[in-house]
PDB file of N, CA and C in Angstrom:
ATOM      1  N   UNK A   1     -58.549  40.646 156.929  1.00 49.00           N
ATOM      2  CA  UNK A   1     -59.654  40.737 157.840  1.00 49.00           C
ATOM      3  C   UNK A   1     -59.856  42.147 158.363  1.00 49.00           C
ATOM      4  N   UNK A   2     -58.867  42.641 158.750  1.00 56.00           N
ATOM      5  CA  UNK A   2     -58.753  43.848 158.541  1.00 56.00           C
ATOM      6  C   UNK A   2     -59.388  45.171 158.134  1.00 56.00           C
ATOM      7  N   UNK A   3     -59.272  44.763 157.277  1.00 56.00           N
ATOM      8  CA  UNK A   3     -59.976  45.682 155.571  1.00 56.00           C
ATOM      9  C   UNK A   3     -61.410  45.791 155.611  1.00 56.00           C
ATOM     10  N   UNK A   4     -62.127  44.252 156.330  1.00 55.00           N
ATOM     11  CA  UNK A   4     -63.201  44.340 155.885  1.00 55.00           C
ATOM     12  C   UNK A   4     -63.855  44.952 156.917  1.00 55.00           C
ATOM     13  N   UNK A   5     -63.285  44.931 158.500  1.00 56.00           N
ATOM     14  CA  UNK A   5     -63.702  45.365 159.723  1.00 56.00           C
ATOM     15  C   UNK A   5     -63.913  46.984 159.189  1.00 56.00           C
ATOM     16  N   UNK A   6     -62.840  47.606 158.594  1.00 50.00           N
ATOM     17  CA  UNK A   6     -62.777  48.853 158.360  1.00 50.00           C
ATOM     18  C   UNK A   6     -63.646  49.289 157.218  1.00 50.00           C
ATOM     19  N   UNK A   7     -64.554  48.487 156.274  1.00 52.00           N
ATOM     20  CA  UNK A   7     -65.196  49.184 155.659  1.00 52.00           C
ATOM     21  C   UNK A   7     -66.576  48.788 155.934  1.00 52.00           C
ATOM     22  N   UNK A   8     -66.771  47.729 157.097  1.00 59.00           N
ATOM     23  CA  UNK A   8     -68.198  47.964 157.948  1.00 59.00           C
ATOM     24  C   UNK A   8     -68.483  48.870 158.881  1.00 59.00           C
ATOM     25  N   UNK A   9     -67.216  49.907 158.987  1.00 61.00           N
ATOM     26  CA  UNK A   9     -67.786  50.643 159.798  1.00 61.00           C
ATOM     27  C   UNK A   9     -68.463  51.893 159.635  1.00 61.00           C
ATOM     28  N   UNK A  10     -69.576  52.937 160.294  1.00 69.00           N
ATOM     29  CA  UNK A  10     -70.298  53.592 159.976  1.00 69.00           C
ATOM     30  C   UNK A  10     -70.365  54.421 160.614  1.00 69.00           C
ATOM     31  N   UNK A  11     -69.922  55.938 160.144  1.00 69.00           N
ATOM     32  CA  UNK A  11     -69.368  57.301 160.720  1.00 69.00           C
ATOM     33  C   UNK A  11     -70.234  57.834 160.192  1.00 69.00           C
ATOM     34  N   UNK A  12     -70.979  58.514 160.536  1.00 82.00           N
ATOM     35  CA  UNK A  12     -71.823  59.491 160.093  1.00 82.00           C
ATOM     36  C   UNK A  12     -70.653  61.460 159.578  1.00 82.00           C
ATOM     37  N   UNK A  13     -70.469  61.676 158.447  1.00 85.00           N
ATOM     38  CA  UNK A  13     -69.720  62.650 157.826  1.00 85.00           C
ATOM     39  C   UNK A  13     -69.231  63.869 159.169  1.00 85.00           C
ATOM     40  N   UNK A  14     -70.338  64.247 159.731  1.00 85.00           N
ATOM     41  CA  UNK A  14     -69.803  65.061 160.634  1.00 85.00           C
ATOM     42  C   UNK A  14     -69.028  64.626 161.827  1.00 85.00           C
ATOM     43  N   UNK A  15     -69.020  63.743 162.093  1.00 85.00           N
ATOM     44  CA  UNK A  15     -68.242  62.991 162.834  1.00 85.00           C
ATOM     45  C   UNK A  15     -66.667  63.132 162.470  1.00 85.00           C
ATOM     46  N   UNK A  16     -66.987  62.515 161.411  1.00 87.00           N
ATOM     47  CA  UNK A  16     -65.355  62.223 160.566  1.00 87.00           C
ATOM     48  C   UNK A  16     -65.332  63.886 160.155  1.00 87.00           C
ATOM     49  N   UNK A  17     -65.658  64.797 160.319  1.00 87.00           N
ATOM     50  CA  UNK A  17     -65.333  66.433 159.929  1.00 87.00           C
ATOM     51  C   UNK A  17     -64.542  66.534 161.201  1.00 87.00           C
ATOM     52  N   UNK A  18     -65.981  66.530 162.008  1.00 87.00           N
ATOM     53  CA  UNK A  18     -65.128  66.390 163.779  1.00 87.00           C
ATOM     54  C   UNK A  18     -63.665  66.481 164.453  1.00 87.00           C
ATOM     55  N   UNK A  19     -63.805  64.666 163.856  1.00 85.00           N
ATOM     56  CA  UNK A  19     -62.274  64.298 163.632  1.00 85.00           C
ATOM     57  C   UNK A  19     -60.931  65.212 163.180  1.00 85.00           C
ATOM     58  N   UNK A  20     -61.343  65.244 162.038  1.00 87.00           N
ATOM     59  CA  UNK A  20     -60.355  65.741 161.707  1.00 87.00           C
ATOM     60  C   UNK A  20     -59.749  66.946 162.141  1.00 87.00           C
ATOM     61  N   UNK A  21     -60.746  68.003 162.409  1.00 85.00           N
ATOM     62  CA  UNK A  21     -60.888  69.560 162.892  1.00 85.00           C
ATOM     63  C   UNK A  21     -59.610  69.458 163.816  1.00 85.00           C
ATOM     64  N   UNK A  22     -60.086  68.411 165.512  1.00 84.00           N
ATOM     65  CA  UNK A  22     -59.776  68.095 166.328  1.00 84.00           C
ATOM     66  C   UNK A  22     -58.534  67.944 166.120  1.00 84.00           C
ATOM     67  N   UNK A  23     -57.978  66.840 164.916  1.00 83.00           N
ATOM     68  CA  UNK A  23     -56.575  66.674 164.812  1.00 83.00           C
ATOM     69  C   UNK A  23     -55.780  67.729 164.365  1.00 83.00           C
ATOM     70  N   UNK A  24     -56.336  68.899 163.476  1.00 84.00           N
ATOM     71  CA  UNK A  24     -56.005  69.710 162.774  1.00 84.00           C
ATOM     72  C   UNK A  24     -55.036  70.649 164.120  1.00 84.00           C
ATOM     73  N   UNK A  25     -56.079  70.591 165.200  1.00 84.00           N
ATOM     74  CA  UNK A  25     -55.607  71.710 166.358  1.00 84.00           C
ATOM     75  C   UNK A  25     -54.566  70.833 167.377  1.00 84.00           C
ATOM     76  N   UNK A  26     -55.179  69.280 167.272  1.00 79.00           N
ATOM     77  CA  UNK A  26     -54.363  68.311 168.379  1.00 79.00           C
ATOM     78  C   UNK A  26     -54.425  68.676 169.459  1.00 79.00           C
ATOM     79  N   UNK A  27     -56.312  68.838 169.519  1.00 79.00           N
ATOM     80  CA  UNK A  27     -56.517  68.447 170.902  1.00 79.00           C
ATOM     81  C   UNK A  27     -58.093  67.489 170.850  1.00 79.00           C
ATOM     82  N   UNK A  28     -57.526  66.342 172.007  1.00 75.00           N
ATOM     83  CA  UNK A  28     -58.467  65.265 171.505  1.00 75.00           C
ATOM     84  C   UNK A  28     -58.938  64.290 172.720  1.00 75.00           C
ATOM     85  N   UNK A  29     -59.892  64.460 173.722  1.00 75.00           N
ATOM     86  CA  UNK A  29     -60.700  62.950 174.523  1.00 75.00           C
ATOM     87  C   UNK A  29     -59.969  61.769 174.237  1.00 75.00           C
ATOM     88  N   UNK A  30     -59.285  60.958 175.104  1.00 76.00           N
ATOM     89  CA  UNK A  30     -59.246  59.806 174.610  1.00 76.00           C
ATOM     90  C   UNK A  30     -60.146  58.919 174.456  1.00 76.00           C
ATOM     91  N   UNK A  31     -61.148  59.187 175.614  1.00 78.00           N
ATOM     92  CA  UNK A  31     -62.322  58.444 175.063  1.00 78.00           C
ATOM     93  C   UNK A  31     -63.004  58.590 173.787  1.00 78.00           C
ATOM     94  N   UNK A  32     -63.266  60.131 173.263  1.00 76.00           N
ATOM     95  CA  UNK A  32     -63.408  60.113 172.043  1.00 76.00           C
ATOM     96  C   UNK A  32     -62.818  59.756 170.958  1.00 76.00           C
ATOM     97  N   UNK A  33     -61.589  59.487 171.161  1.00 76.00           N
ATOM     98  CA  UNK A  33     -60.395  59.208 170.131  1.00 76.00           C
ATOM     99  C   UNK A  33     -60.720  57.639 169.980  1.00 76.00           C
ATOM    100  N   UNK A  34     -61.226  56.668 170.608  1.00 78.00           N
ATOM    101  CA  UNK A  34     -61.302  55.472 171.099  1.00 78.00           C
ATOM    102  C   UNK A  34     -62.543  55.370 170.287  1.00 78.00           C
ATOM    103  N   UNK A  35     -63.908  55.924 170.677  1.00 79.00           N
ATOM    104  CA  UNK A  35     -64.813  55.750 169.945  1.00 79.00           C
ATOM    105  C   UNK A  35     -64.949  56.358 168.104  1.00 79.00           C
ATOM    106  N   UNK A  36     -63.849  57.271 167.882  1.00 76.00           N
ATOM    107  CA  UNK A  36     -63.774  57.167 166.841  1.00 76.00           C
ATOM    108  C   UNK A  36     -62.827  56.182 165.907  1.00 76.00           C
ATOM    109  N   UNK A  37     -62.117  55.482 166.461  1.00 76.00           N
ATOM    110  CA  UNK A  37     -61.526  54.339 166.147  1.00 76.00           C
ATOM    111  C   UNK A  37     -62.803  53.253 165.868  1.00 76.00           C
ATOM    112  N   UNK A  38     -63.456  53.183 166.491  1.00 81.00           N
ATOM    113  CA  UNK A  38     -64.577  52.238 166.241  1.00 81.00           C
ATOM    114  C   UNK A  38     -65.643  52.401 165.138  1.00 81.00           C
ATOM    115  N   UNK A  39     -65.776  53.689 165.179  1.00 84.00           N
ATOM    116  CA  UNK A  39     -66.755  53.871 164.531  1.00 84.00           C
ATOM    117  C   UNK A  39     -66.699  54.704 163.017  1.00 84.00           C
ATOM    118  N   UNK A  40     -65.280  55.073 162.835  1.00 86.00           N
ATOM    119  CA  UNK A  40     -64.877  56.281 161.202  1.00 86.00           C
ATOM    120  C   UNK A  40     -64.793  55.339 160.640  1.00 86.00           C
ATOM    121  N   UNK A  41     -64.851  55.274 159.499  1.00 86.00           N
ATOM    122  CA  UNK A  41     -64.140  54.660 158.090  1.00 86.00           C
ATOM    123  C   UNK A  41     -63.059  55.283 158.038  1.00 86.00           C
ATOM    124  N   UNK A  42     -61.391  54.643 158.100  1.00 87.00           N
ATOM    125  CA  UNK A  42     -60.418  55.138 157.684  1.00 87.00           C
ATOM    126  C   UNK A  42     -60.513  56.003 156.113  1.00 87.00           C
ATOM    127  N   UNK A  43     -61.343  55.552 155.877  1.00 90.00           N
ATOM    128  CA  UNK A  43     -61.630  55.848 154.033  1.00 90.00           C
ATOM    129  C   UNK A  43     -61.497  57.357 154.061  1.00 90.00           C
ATOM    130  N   UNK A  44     -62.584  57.881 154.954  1.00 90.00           N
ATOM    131  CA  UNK A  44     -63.481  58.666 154.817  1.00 90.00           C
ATOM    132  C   UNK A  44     -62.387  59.726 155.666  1.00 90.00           C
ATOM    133  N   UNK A  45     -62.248  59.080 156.621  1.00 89.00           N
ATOM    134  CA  UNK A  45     -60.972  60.282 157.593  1.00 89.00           C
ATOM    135  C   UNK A  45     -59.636  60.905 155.920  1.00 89.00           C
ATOM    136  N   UNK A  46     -59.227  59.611 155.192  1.00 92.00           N
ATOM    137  CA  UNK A  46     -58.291  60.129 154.623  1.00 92.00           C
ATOM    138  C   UNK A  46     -58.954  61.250 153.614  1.00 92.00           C
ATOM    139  N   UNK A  47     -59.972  61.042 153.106  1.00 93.00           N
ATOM    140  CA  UNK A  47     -60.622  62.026 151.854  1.00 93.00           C
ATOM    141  C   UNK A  47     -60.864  63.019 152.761  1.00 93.00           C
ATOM    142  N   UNK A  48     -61.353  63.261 153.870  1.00 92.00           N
ATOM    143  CA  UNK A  48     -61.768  64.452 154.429  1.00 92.00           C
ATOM    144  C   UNK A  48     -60.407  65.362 154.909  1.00 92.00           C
ATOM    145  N   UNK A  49     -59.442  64.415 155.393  1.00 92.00           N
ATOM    146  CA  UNK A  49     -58.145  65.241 155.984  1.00 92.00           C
ATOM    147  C   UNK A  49     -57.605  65.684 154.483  1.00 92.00           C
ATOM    148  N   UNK A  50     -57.534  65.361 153.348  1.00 96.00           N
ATOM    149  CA  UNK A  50     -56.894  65.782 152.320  1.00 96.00           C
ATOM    150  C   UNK A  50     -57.951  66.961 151.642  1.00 96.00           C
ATOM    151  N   UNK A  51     -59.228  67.071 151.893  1.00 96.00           N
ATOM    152  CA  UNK A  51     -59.812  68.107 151.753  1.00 96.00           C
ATOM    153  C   UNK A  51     -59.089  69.454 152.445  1.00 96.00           C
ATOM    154  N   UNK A  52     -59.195  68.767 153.415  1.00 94.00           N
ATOM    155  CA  UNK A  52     -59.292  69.897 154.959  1.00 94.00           C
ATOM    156  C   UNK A  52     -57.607  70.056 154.492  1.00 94.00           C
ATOM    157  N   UNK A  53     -56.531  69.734 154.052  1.00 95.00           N
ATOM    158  CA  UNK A  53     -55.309  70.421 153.731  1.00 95.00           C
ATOM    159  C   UNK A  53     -55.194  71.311 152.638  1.00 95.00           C
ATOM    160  N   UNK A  54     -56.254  70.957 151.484  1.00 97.00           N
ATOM    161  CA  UNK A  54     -56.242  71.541 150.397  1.00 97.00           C
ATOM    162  C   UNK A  54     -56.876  72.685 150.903  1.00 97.00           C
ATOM    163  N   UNK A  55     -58.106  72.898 151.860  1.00 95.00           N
ATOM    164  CA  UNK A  55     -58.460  73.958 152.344  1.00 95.00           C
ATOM    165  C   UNK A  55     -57.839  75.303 152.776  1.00 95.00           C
ATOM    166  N   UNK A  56     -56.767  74.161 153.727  1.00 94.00           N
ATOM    167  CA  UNK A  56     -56.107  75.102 154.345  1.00 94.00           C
ATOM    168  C   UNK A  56     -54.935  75.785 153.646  1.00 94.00           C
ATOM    169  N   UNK A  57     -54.585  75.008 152.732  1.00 97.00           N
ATOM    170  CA  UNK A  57     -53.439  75.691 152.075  1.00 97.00           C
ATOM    171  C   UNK A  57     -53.728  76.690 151.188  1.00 97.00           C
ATOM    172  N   UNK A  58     -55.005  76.336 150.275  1.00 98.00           N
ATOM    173  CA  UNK A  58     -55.520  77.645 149.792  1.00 98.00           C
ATOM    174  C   UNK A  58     -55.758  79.046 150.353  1.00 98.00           C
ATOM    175  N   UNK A  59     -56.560  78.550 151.588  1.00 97.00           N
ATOM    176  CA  UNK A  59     -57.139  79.896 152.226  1.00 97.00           C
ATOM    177  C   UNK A  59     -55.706  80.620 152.623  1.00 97.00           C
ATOM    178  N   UNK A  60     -54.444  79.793 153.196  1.00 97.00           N
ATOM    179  CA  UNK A  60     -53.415  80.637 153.271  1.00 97.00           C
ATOM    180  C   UNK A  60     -53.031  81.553 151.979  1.00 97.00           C
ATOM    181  N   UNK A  61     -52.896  80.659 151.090  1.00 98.00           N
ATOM    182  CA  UNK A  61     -52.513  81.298 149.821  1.00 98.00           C
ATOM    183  C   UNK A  61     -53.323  82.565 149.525  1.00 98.00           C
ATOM    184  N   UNK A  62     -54.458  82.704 149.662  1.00 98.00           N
ATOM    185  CA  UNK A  62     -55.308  83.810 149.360  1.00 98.00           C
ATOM    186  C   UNK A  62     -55.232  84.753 150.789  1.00 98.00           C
ATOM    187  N   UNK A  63     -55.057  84.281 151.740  1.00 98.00           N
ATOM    188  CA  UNK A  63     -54.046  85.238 152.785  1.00 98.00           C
ATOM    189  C   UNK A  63     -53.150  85.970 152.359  1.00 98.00           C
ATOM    190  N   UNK A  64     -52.628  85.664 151.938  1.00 97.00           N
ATOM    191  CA  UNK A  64     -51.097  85.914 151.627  1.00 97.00           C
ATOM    192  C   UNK A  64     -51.330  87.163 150.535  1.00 97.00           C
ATOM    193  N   UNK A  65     -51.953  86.375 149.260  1.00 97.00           N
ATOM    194  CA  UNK A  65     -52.151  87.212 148.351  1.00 97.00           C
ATOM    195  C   UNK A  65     -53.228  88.582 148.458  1.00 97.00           C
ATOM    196  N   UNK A  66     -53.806  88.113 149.225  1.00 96.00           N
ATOM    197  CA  UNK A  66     -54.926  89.870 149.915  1.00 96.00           C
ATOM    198  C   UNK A  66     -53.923  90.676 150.308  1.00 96.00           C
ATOM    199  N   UNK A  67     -52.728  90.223 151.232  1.00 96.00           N
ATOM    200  CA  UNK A  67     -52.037  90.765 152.238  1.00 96.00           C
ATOM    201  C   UNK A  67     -50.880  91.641 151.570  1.00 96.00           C
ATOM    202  N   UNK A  68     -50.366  90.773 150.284  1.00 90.00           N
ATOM    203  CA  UNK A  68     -49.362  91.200 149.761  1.00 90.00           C
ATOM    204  C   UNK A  68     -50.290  92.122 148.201  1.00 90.00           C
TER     205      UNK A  68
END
C-alpha cells in the first residue's frame, strides 16, 4: 500500500532539486521537510540525489585536476 501512496505522489522537479540541494548542505524547515514528505516521489529524490553525487564528485575531480 505503500508503494502505491508513493507513486501518486506529485513533485514538481524543482522541488525535488530543492530537496536535495537542502540535504546536500543539511539545513532544512521542518515544516518543509514535512511537506516534502507529502508531496516528492521517493523515485525522483533517489535519481536526482544520485545525479547531484555524480555531480559533485566530478566537479571535485576536475578541481583537483585544474589544481594539480
Amino acid at each position: 500500500m505503500s508503494g502505491e501512496r508513493a507513486t501518486q505522489r506529485k513533485g514538481s522537479l524543482p522541488r525535488t532539486i530543492r530537496a536535495v540541494a537542502w540535504s546536500f548542505i543539511g539545513l532544512r524547515k521542518g515544516s518543509e521537510y514535512e511537506q516534502d514528505l507529502q508531496k516528492i516521489n521517493p523515485i525522483h529524490i533517489v535519481i536526482v540525489g544520485l545525479l547531484a553525487v555524480f555531480l559533485l564528485v566530478a566537479s571535485l575531480i576536475a578541481l583537483v585536476n585544474w589544481i594539480v
